[in-house]
Amino acid sequence: MARGGQHNNDDRFQPLTSPTSGSTATQSDQSFMENTNNPFFIHSGDHPGLVLVSHLLTGSNYNTWSRAMLMALNAKNKPRFVDGILSQPMTDNPTVGIRSRCNNMVTSYFLNAISKEIADSLLYLESAHAIWADLHERFHQSNAPRIFQIKQQLHGLSQGSLNVNTYYTQLKILWDELKNYQPIPVYHCGGMKAWMDYQLQEYMMQFLMGLNESYASTRGQILMLDPFPPVAKVFNLVVQEECQWSIGSRSSAPSDSMTFNASSQLFL
């Protein structure tokens, strides 16, 4: 039987001797349970009540939820139970019991990560693959409507009553999801770097535009810098300003000279 990470076909799951032998099934089961590279391996910490993702699927968050779930399943070496590659074996195959246990385990992962209203409609589906396909058919959105929604949210997002960290986090979530939908252009002779620099500049502009007017002086000084600093460093500067205000060291927006000195730290 092939071992390790070889996943070309199901020949590796065949018994070492006749499948009618009880000792053969026991030997096969033991092998699968001990091989951590095998999709049938179940860790001692795995149990049906395990929650793999932090947010429940409610329907509208399917795109982000499915991405997080696939990452978690990959960490568990179980994505093949949802992509349909692992088909159900013949009933006389000694791996049928192991497959059934793993399938039920992955099904439990799904039910624990889905709102009760949706989970109740999935209980009678026979496999984890069937659940995954059903959720995709119901909630997957094509790219164009979702891109429109993201850009609409970005256009309307501003700091308002949010602190700088929460505001930036909400922006970054939308940026990262939008980036996932955008094709990567093919450039030569440094063109890719120029395109990436332009995207980062757009992010920085969007972040600065949505800040409250109390940061107007800080924003003005940053916009005067050449070249533009990375958006993460701009964020760090604004957070420093916010922290100093919150402890009472400043009663109003910082002066131009103090802001410029802080901004110059971006290049240290």
PDB file of C-alpha atoms in Angstrom:
ATOM      1  CA  MET A   1       0.000   0.000   0.000  1.00  0.00           C
ATOM      2  CA  ALA A   2       1.400   3.420  -0.905  1.00  0.00           C
ATOM      3  CA  ARG A   3       2.131   5.687   2.017  1.00  0.00           C
ATOM      4  CA  GLY A   4       2.710   9.379   2.727  1.00  0.00           C
ATOM      5  CA  GLY A   5       1.298  12.145   0.557  1.00  0.00           C
ATOM      6  CA  GLN A   6       0.703  10.135  -2.640  1.00  0.00           C
ATOM      7  CA  HIS A   7      -2.867  10.814  -3.751  1.00  0.00           C
ATOM      8  CA  ASN A   8      -2.985   9.672  -7.368  1.00  0.00           C
ATOM      9  CA  ASN A   9      -5.742   7.102  -7.038  1.00  0.00           C
ATOM     10  CA  ASP A  10      -7.534   4.851  -4.608  1.00  0.00           C
ATOM     11  CA  ASP A  11      -5.137   1.911  -5.122  1.00  0.00           C
ATOM     12  CA  ARG A  12      -3.353   2.913  -1.909  1.00  0.00           C
ATOM     13  CA  PHE A  13      -6.522   2.040   0.018  1.00  0.00           C
ATOM     14  CA  GLN A  14      -6.571  -1.587  -1.102  1.00  0.00           C
ATOM     15  CA  PRO A  15      -5.950  -4.247   1.570  1.00  0.00           C
ATOM     16  CA  LEU A  16      -2.585  -5.925   1.913  1.00  0.00           C
ATOM     17  CA  THR A  17      -4.203  -9.341   1.493  1.00  0.00           C
ATOM     18  CA  SER A  18      -7.696 -10.662   0.926  1.00  0.00           C
ATOM     19  CA  PRO A  19     -10.425  -8.180   2.022  1.00  0.00           C
ATOM     20  CA  THR A  20     -12.341 -11.074   3.503  1.00  0.00           C
ATOM     21  CA  SER A  21      -9.742 -11.481   6.204  1.00  0.00           C
ATOM     22  CA  GLY A  22     -10.646  -9.907   9.508  1.00  0.00           C
ATOM     23  CA  SER A  23      -6.983  -9.405  10.418  1.00  0.00           C
ATOM     24  CA  THR A  24      -6.427  -7.566   7.144  1.00  0.00           C
ATOM     25  CA  ALA A  25      -9.116  -4.997   7.932  1.00  0.00           C
ATOM     26  CA  THR A  26      -7.634  -4.452  11.386  1.00  0.00           C
ATOM     27  CA  GLN A  27      -4.165  -3.923   9.929  1.00  0.00           C
ATOM     28  CA  SER A  28      -5.530  -1.520   7.316  1.00  0.00           C
ATOM     29  CA  ASP A  29      -7.498   0.478   9.899  1.00  0.00           C
ATOM     30  CA  GLN A  30      -4.427   0.778  12.128  1.00  0.00           C
ATOM     31  CA  SER A  31      -2.314   1.991   9.205  1.00  0.00           C
ATOM     32  CA  PHE A  32      -4.803   4.686   8.263  1.00  0.00           C
ATOM     33  CA  MET A  33      -5.188   5.890  11.829  1.00  0.00           C
ATOM     34  CA  GLU A  34      -1.430   6.294  12.322  1.00  0.00           C
ATOM     35  CA  ASN A  35      -0.484   7.953   9.015  1.00  0.00           C
ATOM     36  CA  THR A  36      -0.850  11.722   9.564  1.00  0.00           C
ATOM     37  CA  ASN A  37      -0.469  12.392   5.828  1.00  0.00           C
ATOM     38  CA  ASN A  38      -3.504  10.271   5.051  1.00  0.00           C
ATOM     39  CA  PRO A  39      -6.909  12.003   4.739  1.00  0.00           C
ATOM     40  CA  PHE A  40      -8.389   9.277   6.959  1.00  0.00           C
ATOM     41  CA  PHE A  41      -6.198  10.219   9.915  1.00  0.00           C
ATOM     42  CA  ILE A  42      -8.194  11.518  12.896  1.00  0.00           C
ATOM     43  CA  HIS A  43      -6.271  13.344  15.604  1.00  0.00           C
ATOM     44  CA  SER A  44      -7.003  12.562  19.233  1.00  0.00           C
ATOM     45  CA  GLY A  45      -8.164  16.179  19.653  1.00  0.00           C
ATOM     46  CA  ASP A  46     -10.763  15.905  16.893  1.00  0.00           C
ATOM     47  CA  HIS A  47     -14.349  15.403  18.016  1.00  0.00           C
ATOM     48  CA  PRO A  48     -17.841  16.054  16.574  1.00  0.00           C
ATOM     49  CA  GLY A  49     -18.286  19.211  18.675  1.00  0.00           C
ATOM     50  CA  LEU A  50     -15.171  20.945  17.309  1.00  0.00           C
ATOM     51  CA  VAL A  51     -15.705  24.417  15.840  1.00  0.00           C
ATOM     52  CA  LEU A  52     -13.245  25.181  13.035  1.00  0.00           C
ATOM     53  CA  VAL A  53     -14.161  28.774  12.119  1.00  0.00           C
ATOM     54  CA  SER A  54     -14.983  31.766  14.281  1.00  0.00           C
ATOM     55  CA  HIS A  55     -18.105  32.980  12.440  1.00  0.00           C
ATOM     56  CA  LEU A  56     -21.232  30.980  11.661  1.00  0.00           C
ATOM     57  CA  LEU A  57     -22.521  30.812   8.106  1.00  0.00           C
ATOM     58  CA  THR A  58     -25.641  32.972   7.859  1.00  0.00           C
ATOM     59  CA  GLY A  59     -25.962  33.057   4.069  1.00  0.00           C
ATOM     60  CA  SER A  60     -24.759  36.542   3.153  1.00  0.00           C
ATOM     61  CA  ASN A  61     -21.241  35.787   4.436  1.00  0.00           C
ATOM     62  CA  TYR A  62     -20.838  32.616   2.357  1.00  0.00           C
ATOM     63  CA  ASN A  63     -17.818  33.765   0.348  1.00  0.00           C
ATOM     64  CA  THR A  64     -15.676  34.612   3.360  1.00  0.00           C
ATOM     65  CA  TRP A  65     -17.020  31.653   5.370  1.00  0.00           C
ATOM     66  CA  SER A  66     -16.250  29.114   2.638  1.00  0.00           C
ATOM     67  CA  ARG A  67     -12.711  30.435   2.285  1.00  0.00           C
ATOM     68  CA  ALA A  68     -12.132  30.168   6.039  1.00  0.00           C
ATOM     69  CA  MET A  69     -13.664  26.672   6.128  1.00  0.00           C
ATOM     70  CA  LEU A  70     -11.477  25.414   3.286  1.00  0.00           C
ATOM     71  CA  MET A  71      -8.379  26.692   5.087  1.00  0.00           C
ATOM     72  CA  ALA A  72      -9.458  24.907   8.283  1.00  0.00           C
ATOM     73  CA  LEU A  73     -10.236  21.665   6.424  1.00  0.00           C
ATOM     74  CA  ASN A  74      -6.876  21.813   4.686  1.00  0.00           C
ATOM     75  CA  ALA A  75      -5.176  22.149   8.067  1.00  0.00           C
ATOM     76  CA  LYS A  76      -7.067  18.996   9.101  1.00  0.00           C
ATOM     77  CA  ASN A  77      -6.125  17.272   5.809  1.00  0.00           C
ATOM     78  CA  LYS A  78      -9.821  16.821   4.993  1.00  0.00           C
ATOM     79  CA  PRO A  79     -10.588  18.932   1.869  1.00  0.00           C
ATOM     80  CA  ARG A  80     -10.941  15.780  -0.279  1.00  0.00           C
ATOM     81  CA  PHE A  81     -14.118  14.905   1.624  1.00  0.00           C
ATOM     82  CA  VAL A  82     -15.830  18.029   0.232  1.00  0.00           C
ATOM     83  CA  ASP A  83     -14.421  18.248  -3.297  1.00  0.00           C
ATOM     84  CA  GLY A  84     -15.813  14.857  -4.355  1.00  0.00           C
ATOM     85  CA  ILE A  85     -12.434  13.196  -4.992  1.00  0.00           C
ATOM     86  CA  LEU A  86     -12.988  10.566  -2.299  1.00  0.00           C
ATOM     87  CA  SER A  87     -15.885   8.541  -3.645  1.00  0.00           C
ATOM     88  CA  GLN A  88     -17.748   6.004  -1.532  1.00  0.00           C
ATOM     89  CA  PRO A  89     -15.965   2.603  -1.677  1.00  0.00           C
ATOM     90  CA  MET A  90     -17.542  -0.762  -2.220  1.00  0.00           C
ATOM     91  CA  THR A  91     -19.123  -2.226   0.893  1.00  0.00           C
ATOM     92  CA  ASP A  92     -16.528  -5.023   1.025  1.00  0.00           C
ATOM     93  CA  ASN A  93     -13.633  -2.519   1.048  1.00  0.00           C
ATOM     94  CA  PRO A  94     -11.974  -2.522   4.498  1.00  0.00           C
ATOM     95  CA  THR A  95     -11.754   1.306   4.429  1.00  0.00           C
ATOM     96  CA  VAL A  96     -15.511   1.811   4.308  1.00  0.00           C
ATOM     97  CA  GLY A  97     -15.746   2.215   8.077  1.00  0.00           C
ATOM     98  CA  ILE A  98     -12.887   4.711   8.199  1.00  0.00           C
ATOM     99  CA  ARG A  99     -14.393   6.720   5.350  1.00  0.00           C
ATOM    100  CA  SER A 100     -17.756   6.808   7.105  1.00  0.00           C
ATOM    101  CA  ARG A 101     -16.210   8.058  10.368  1.00  0.00           C
ATOM    102  CA  CYS A 102     -14.220  10.778   8.600  1.00  0.00           C
ATOM    103  CA  ASN A 103     -17.233  11.825   6.540  1.00  0.00           C
ATOM    104  CA  ASN A 104     -19.342  12.137   9.690  1.00  0.00           C
ATOM    105  CA  MET A 105     -16.580  14.110  11.381  1.00  0.00           C
ATOM    106  CA  VAL A 106     -16.402  16.633   8.514  1.00  0.00           C
ATOM    107  CA  THR A 107     -20.200  16.809   8.416  1.00  0.00           C
ATOM    108  CA  SER A 108     -20.143  17.682  12.126  1.00  0.00           C
ATOM    109  CA  TYR A 109     -17.584  20.424  11.426  1.00  0.00           C
ATOM    110  CA  PHE A 110     -20.041  21.944   8.954  1.00  0.00           C
ATOM    111  CA  LEU A 111     -23.071  21.736  11.234  1.00  0.00           C
ATOM    112  CA  ASN A 112     -21.115  23.407  14.053  1.00  0.00           C
ATOM    113  CA  ALA A 113     -20.153  26.301  11.765  1.00  0.00           C
ATOM    114  CA  ILE A 114     -23.595  27.024  10.312  1.00  0.00           C
ATOM    115  CA  SER A 115     -26.538  28.891  11.798  1.00  0.00           C
ATOM    116  CA  LYS A 116     -29.257  26.615  13.156  1.00  0.00           C
ATOM    117  CA  GLU A 117     -31.798  27.690  10.527  1.00  0.00           C
ATOM    118  CA  ILE A 118     -29.493  26.551   7.713  1.00  0.00           C
ATOM    119  CA  ALA A 119     -28.074  23.524   9.536  1.00  0.00           C
ATOM    120  CA  ASP A 120     -31.524  22.008  10.056  1.00  0.00           C
ATOM    121  CA  SER A 121     -31.986  21.814   6.277  1.00  0.00           C
ATOM    122  CA  LEU A 122     -28.747  19.835   5.855  1.00  0.00           C
ATOM    123  CA  LEU A 123     -29.207  17.044   8.382  1.00  0.00           C
ATOM    124  CA  TYR A 124     -30.488  14.484   5.887  1.00  0.00           C
ATOM    125  CA  LEU A 125     -27.803  14.956   3.242  1.00  0.00           C
ATOM    126  CA  GLU A 126     -25.672  11.825   3.053  1.00  0.00           C
ATOM    127  CA  SER A 127     -22.147  13.236   2.775  1.00  0.00           C
ATOM    128  CA  ALA A 128     -19.948  16.222   3.523  1.00  0.00           C
ATOM    129  CA  HIS A 129     -19.536  16.666  -0.229  1.00  0.00           C
ATOM    130  CA  ALA A 130     -23.317  16.882  -0.677  1.00  0.00           C
ATOM    131  CA  ILE A 131     -23.529  19.536   2.064  1.00  0.00           C
ATOM    132  CA  TRP A 132     -20.712  21.567   0.507  1.00  0.00           C
ATOM    133  CA  ALA A 133     -22.343  21.409  -2.942  1.00  0.00           C
ATOM    134  CA  ASP A 134     -25.743  22.381  -1.537  1.00  0.00           C
ATOM    135  CA  LEU A 135     -24.338  25.422   0.279  1.00  0.00           C
ATOM    136  CA  HIS A 136     -22.452  26.524  -2.827  1.00  0.00           C
ATOM    137  CA  GLU A 137     -25.552  26.253  -4.981  1.00  0.00           C
ATOM    138  CA  ARG A 138     -27.652  28.234  -2.518  1.00  0.00           C
ATOM    139  CA  PHE A 139     -25.350  31.013  -1.404  1.00  0.00           C
ATOM    140  CA  HIS A 140     -22.491  31.442  -3.868  1.00  0.00           C
ATOM    141  CA  GLN A 141     -22.559  34.814  -5.588  1.00  0.00           C
ATOM    142  CA  SER A 142     -21.070  35.483  -9.002  1.00  0.00           C
ATOM    143  CA  ASN A 143     -18.165  37.903  -9.061  1.00  0.00           C
ATOM    144  CA  ALA A 144     -19.832  40.979 -10.565  1.00  0.00           C
ATOM    145  CA  PRO A 145     -22.596  41.497  -7.949  1.00  0.00           C
ATOM    146  CA  ARG A 146     -20.190  40.881  -5.070  1.00  0.00           C
ATOM    147  CA  ILE A 147     -17.557  43.245  -6.510  1.00  0.00           C
ATOM    148  CA  PHE A 148     -20.288  45.880  -6.825  1.00  0.00           C
ATOM    149  CA  GLN A 149     -21.318  45.340  -3.202  1.00  0.00           C
ATOM    150  CA  ILE A 150     -17.735  45.602  -1.942  1.00  0.00           C
ATOM    151  CA  LYS A 151     -17.018  48.791  -3.870  1.00  0.00           C
ATOM    152  CA  GLN A 152     -20.304  50.258  -2.685  1.00  0.00           C
ATOM    153  CA  GLN A 153     -19.346  49.478   0.920  1.00  0.00           C
ATOM    154  CA  LEU A 154     -15.887  50.963   0.438  1.00  0.00           C
ATOM    155  CA  HIS A 155     -17.365  54.131  -1.033  1.00  0.00           C
ATOM    156  CA  GLY A 156     -19.676  54.615   1.933  1.00  0.00           C
ATOM    157  CA  LEU A 157     -17.257  53.619   4.686  1.00  0.00           C
ATOM    158  CA  SER A 158     -15.822  56.349   6.913  1.00  0.00           C
ATOM    159  CA  GLN A 159     -14.460  56.472  10.449  1.00  0.00           C
ATOM    160  CA  GLY A 160     -17.405  58.185  12.114  1.00  0.00           C
ATOM    161  CA  SER A 161     -17.727  56.939  15.692  1.00  0.00           C
ATOM    162  CA  LEU A 162     -15.252  54.100  15.121  1.00  0.00           C
ATOM    163  CA  ASN A 163     -11.761  54.139  16.531  1.00  0.00           C
ATOM    164  CA  VAL A 164      -8.929  54.134  14.000  1.00  0.00           C
ATOM    165  CA  ASN A 165      -8.154  50.430  14.450  1.00  0.00           C
ATOM    166  CA  THR A 166     -11.754  49.295  13.864  1.00  0.00           C
ATOM    167  CA  TYR A 167     -12.124  51.604  10.866  1.00  0.00           C
ATOM    168  CA  TYR A 168      -8.884  50.354   9.286  1.00  0.00           C
ATOM    169  CA  THR A 169      -9.790  46.715   9.977  1.00  0.00           C
ATOM    170  CA  GLN A 170     -13.132  47.064   8.207  1.00  0.00           C
ATOM    171  CA  LEU A 171     -11.390  48.657   5.236  1.00  0.00           C
ATOM    172  CA  LYS A 172      -8.747  45.941   5.068  1.00  0.00           C
ATOM    173  CA  ILE A 173     -11.333  43.147   5.100  1.00  0.00           C
ATOM    174  CA  LEU A 174     -13.034  44.689   2.084  1.00  0.00           C
ATOM    175  CA  TRP A 175      -9.719  45.354   0.306  1.00  0.00           C
ATOM    176  CA  ASP A 176      -8.580  41.754   0.756  1.00  0.00           C
ATOM    177  CA  GLU A 177     -11.868  40.310  -0.476  1.00  0.00           C
ATOM    178  CA  LEU A 178     -11.897  42.631  -3.482  1.00  0.00           C
ATOM    179  CA  LYS A 179      -8.317  41.644  -4.305  1.00  0.00           C
ATOM    180  CA  ASN A 180      -9.416  37.994  -4.318  1.00  0.00           C
ATOM    181  CA  TYR A 181     -11.824  38.729  -7.200  1.00  0.00           C
ATOM    182  CA  GLN A 182      -9.441  40.806  -9.285  1.00  0.00           C
ATOM    183  CA  PRO A 183      -7.290  39.072 -11.937  1.00  0.00           C
ATOM    184  CA  ILE A 184      -3.549  39.640 -11.679  1.00  0.00           C
ATOM    185  CA  PRO A 185      -2.362  41.542 -14.756  1.00  0.00           C
ATOM    186  CA  VAL A 186       0.733  40.398 -16.629  1.00  0.00           C
ATOM    187  CA  TYR A 187       3.434  43.044 -16.854  1.00  0.00           C
ATOM    188  CA  HIS A 188       7.076  43.073 -17.850  1.00  0.00           C
ATOM    189  CA  CYS A 189      10.123  45.173 -16.941  1.00  0.00           C
ATOM    190  CA  GLY A 190       8.914  46.279 -13.526  1.00  0.00           C
ATOM    191  CA  GLY A 191       5.324  46.906 -14.582  1.00  0.00           C
ATOM    192  CA  MET A 192       3.931  44.608 -11.875  1.00  0.00           C
ATOM    193  CA  LYS A 193       5.660  46.586  -9.114  1.00  0.00           C
ATOM    194  CA  ALA A 194       4.276  49.835 -10.527  1.00  0.00           C
ATOM    195  CA  TRP A 195       0.764  48.371 -10.563  1.00  0.00           C
ATOM    196  CA  MET A 196       1.089  47.109  -6.979  1.00  0.00           C
ATOM    197  CA  ASP A 197       2.417  50.488  -5.829  1.00  0.00           C
ATOM    198  CA  TYR A 198      -0.578  52.154  -7.450  1.00  0.00           C
ATOM    199  CA  GLN A 199      -2.995  49.805  -5.658  1.00  0.00           C
ATOM    200  CA  LEU A 200      -1.349  50.489  -2.292  1.00  0.00           C
ATOM    201  CA  GLN A 201      -1.533  54.217  -2.944  1.00  0.00           C
ATOM    202  CA  GLU A 202      -5.240  53.867  -3.673  1.00  0.00           C
ATOM    203  CA  TYR A 203      -5.703  52.063  -0.359  1.00  0.00           C
ATOM    204  CA  MET A 204      -3.854  54.792   1.506  1.00  0.00           C
ATOM    205  CA  MET A 205      -5.953  57.505  -0.152  1.00  0.00           C
ATOM    206  CA  GLN A 206      -9.149  55.684   0.748  1.00  0.00           C
ATOM    207  CA  PHE A 207      -8.048  55.296   4.355  1.00  0.00           C
ATOM    208  CA  LEU A 208      -7.128  58.991   4.674  1.00  0.00           C
ATOM    209  CA  MET A 209     -10.321  60.197   2.976  1.00  0.00           C
ATOM    210  CA  GLY A 210     -12.491  58.356   5.489  1.00  0.00           C
ATOM    211  CA  LEU A 211     -10.742  59.692   8.592  1.00  0.00           C
ATOM    212  CA  ASN A 212     -12.544  62.217  10.766  1.00  0.00           C
ATOM    213  CA  GLU A 213     -11.732  65.900  10.340  1.00  0.00           C
ATOM    214  CA  SER A 214      -9.800  65.880  13.604  1.00  0.00           C
ATOM    215  CA  TYR A 215      -7.030  64.213  11.601  1.00  0.00           C
ATOM    216  CA  ALA A 216      -7.058  66.852   8.855  1.00  0.00           C
ATOM    217  CA  SER A 217      -3.654  68.252   9.786  1.00  0.00           C
ATOM    218  CA  THR A 218      -2.086  64.784   9.985  1.00  0.00           C
ATOM    219  CA  ARG A 219      -3.673  63.866   6.678  1.00  0.00           C
ATOM    220  CA  GLY A 220      -2.361  66.986   4.990  1.00  0.00           C
ATOM    221  CA  GLN A 221       1.206  66.352   6.115  1.00  0.00           C
ATOM    222  CA  ILE A 222       1.108  62.726   4.926  1.00  0.00           C
ATOM    223  CA  LEU A 223      -0.171  63.768   1.500  1.00  0.00           C
ATOM    224  CA  MET A 224       2.814  66.102   1.130  1.00  0.00           C
ATOM    225  CA  LEU A 225       5.298  63.245   1.521  1.00  0.00           C
ATOM    226  CA  ASP A 226       7.072  61.978  -1.584  1.00  0.00           C
ATOM    227  CA  PRO A 227       7.169  59.068  -2.138  1.00  0.00           C
ATOM    228  CA  PHE A 228       3.968  57.998  -0.427  1.00  0.00           C
ATOM    229  CA  PRO A 229       4.555  55.764   2.603  1.00  0.00           C
ATOM    230  CA  PRO A 230       2.956  52.284   2.802  1.00  0.00           C
ATOM    231  CA  VAL A 231      -0.610  52.243   4.091  1.00  0.00           C
ATOM    232  CA  ALA A 232       0.383  50.140   7.130  1.00  0.00           C
ATOM    233  CA  LYS A 233       2.838  52.835   8.242  1.00  0.00           C
ATOM    234  CA  VAL A 234       0.258  55.552   7.668  1.00  0.00           C
ATOM    235  CA  PHE A 235      -2.118  53.568   9.869  1.00  0.00           C
ATOM    236  CA  ASN A 236       0.515  53.269  12.604  1.00  0.00           C
ATOM    237  CA  LEU A 237       1.084  57.019  12.565  1.00  0.00           C
ATOM    238  CA  VAL A 238      -2.619  57.830  12.868  1.00  0.00           C
ATOM    239  CA  VAL A 239      -3.000  55.302  15.705  1.00  0.00           C
ATOM    240  CA  GLN A 240      -0.122  56.993  17.557  1.00  0.00           C
ATOM    241  CA  GLU A 241      -1.908  60.315  17.192  1.00  0.00           C
ATOM    242  CA  GLU A 242      -5.140  58.789  18.482  1.00  0.00           C
ATOM    243  CA  CYS A 243      -3.394  57.250  21.495  1.00  0.00           C
ATOM    244  CA  GLN A 244      -1.775  60.563  22.445  1.00  0.00           C
ATOM    245  CA  TRP A 245      -5.103  62.342  22.273  1.00  0.00           C
ATOM    246  CA  SER A 246      -6.826  59.671  24.357  1.00  0.00           C
ATOM    247  CA  ILE A 247      -4.407  60.069  27.278  1.00  0.00           C
ATOM    248  CA  GLY A 248      -4.948  63.810  27.345  1.00  0.00           C
ATOM    249  CA  SER A 249      -1.536  64.873  26.087  1.00  0.00           C
ATOM    250  CA  ARG A 250      -3.278  66.992  23.437  1.00  0.00           C
ATOM    251  CA  SER A 251      -6.555  68.816  23.720  1.00  0.00           C
ATOM    252  CA  SER A 252      -6.983  69.335  19.987  1.00  0.00           C
ATOM    253  CA  ALA A 253      -5.591  68.232  16.638  1.00  0.00           C
ATOM    254  CA  PRO A 254      -1.764  68.243  16.519  1.00  0.00           C
ATOM    255  CA  SER A 255       0.097  71.248  15.198  1.00  0.00           C
ATOM    256  CA  ASP A 256       1.638  71.082  11.733  1.00  0.00           C
ATOM    257  CA  SER A 257       5.174  70.932  13.073  1.00  0.00           C
ATOM    258  CA  MET A 258       4.447  68.119  15.506  1.00  0.00           C
ATOM    259  CA  THR A 259       2.564  66.170  12.852  1.00  0.00           C
ATOM    260  CA  PHE A 260       5.367  66.568  10.360  1.00  0.00           C
ATOM    261  CA  ASN A 261       7.903  65.281  12.879  1.00  0.00           C
ATOM    262  CA  ALA A 262       5.726  62.260  13.533  1.00  0.00           C
ATOM    263  CA  SER A 263       5.207  61.696   9.828  1.00  0.00           C
ATOM    264  CA  SER A 264       8.929  61.732   9.167  1.00  0.00           C
ATOM    265  CA  GLN A 265       9.227  58.633  11.396  1.00  0.00           C
ATOM    266  CA  LEU A 266       7.679  56.639   8.552  1.00  0.00           C
ATOM    267  CA  PHE A 267      11.038  56.500   6.814  1.00  0.00           C
ATOM    268  CA  LEU A 268      13.158  55.602   9.839  1.00  0.00           C
TER     269      LEU A 268
END
